[in-house]
Amino acid sequence: MAVRILIVDDSPLMREGVAAALERRPRLDVVGCAEDGVQALELAERLEPDVMLLDMNMPRLDGLGVLERIRTEMPQVRALVFTVAENEETLVNAIAAGAAGCLTKHTTAEELENALLTVHDGGSVISPTLAGYLLRDDGRRGVVDDDAEQPLSSRECEVLRLLAQGHTDGEVCHQLRISPRTVQTDLACIRAKTGLRRRFGAGAMGQRARRSPRSPVAPPGA
C-alpha cells in the first residue's frame, strides 16, 4: 500500500511541483495539499495521511505550531520538515516539537521519496547541518541533556560525521558495513542521548505560544 502524503506549503508553485513529482512515484500517494497550518490540521483530520511534508514559514499557523498540534492530537501522523534553508535554530526547534526529520527544498525527487519512506517506516532524517551541530556539541553539554550523562558511542559519532559530510543513509551503510536497520537504531539512540526534546521542547513551545495564539481546527467538512 502506498504511503499517504499531505503536502503543506504556502507557495502554490511549490505545492503543485512537489505533488507532480511525488505522484509519479508508485510507493507514494499524495492525498492532499494545504496552503497554511490551519488548513493542514483540518485536512490531516479528514484525510488521515501517514506523513506530512511540512513547510515552516506559513500564514495563520506556522510549521512549529502544526508540529506541536499533531504531536499531541494526531501522533500517528509523522512529519518531515521541508525548508528552503537550514539553520540550527529551525532544525533544533523542529525536532524538539516532534518532526521526524528535516530536508531542504534543494533535494531531488528521489531523495525526497527516500526520506518520506524512511520517516513512514519510523526512521529519522538527520540533515548534515543538524548532524554537524550535534557532533560539535556532544560531550560539551551543548545539546546533551545535563541529567543524562550519555556521550555518543564511537559508531554513533561516525554515523553523525558521515551525515554531516552530506552522505546518504545508504552511503553510511556501505562505508560502515552496517545494515539500514542498524543506522536507524543508531539515529534513534542519538536522538535519545542528545535529549533535544527534553532540553529545547519547553522553550520552543513557549516561544511559539508567545508569537501566535492557538488556532482552532474546524471539524471535517466545515
Short mmCIF file of C-alpha atoms in Angstrom, two decimals, residues 9 12 24 27 32 51 53 60 89 105 124 136 139 148 150 182 184 196 198 209 212 214 216 220-221:
data_model
loop_
_atom_site.label_atom_id
_atom_site.label_comp_id
_atom_site.label_asym_id
_atom_site.label_seq_id
_atom_site.Cartn_x
_atom_site.Cartn_y
_atom_site.Cartn_z
CA ASP A 9 3.33 24.86 1.78
CA PRO A 12 1.16 27.28 -4.93
CA ARG A 24 4.97 9.73 -10.38
CA ARG A 27 5.13 3.99 -3.47
CA GLY A 32 -3.97 16.48 -0.38
CA VAL A 51 3.35 11.59 6.54
CA LEU A 53 5.59 17.19 4.28
CA ARG A 60 -2.14 31.78 10.19
CA GLU A 89 17.59 27.07 15.48
CA LYS A 105 13.91 22.17 -0.95
CA SER A 124 14.74 9.75 11.28
CA ARG A 136 30.12 19.70 17.70
CA GLY A 139 30.37 15.99 25.27
CA ALA A 148 21.57 12.05 31.06
CA GLN A 150 25.31 9.70 27.97
CA THR A 182 21.36 -0.52 12.35
CA GLN A 184 18.14 3.80 12.11
CA LEU A 196 16.66 17.57 22.05
CA ARG A 198 13.70 17.38 26.75
CA ALA A 209 2.86 30.39 22.25
CA SER A 212 0.82 33.18 17.86
CA ARG A 214 -3.75 28.68 19.40
CA PRO A 216 -8.85 26.06 16.35
CA PRO A 220 -14.28 17.75 8.98
CA GLY A 221 -16.40 19.16 6.21
#
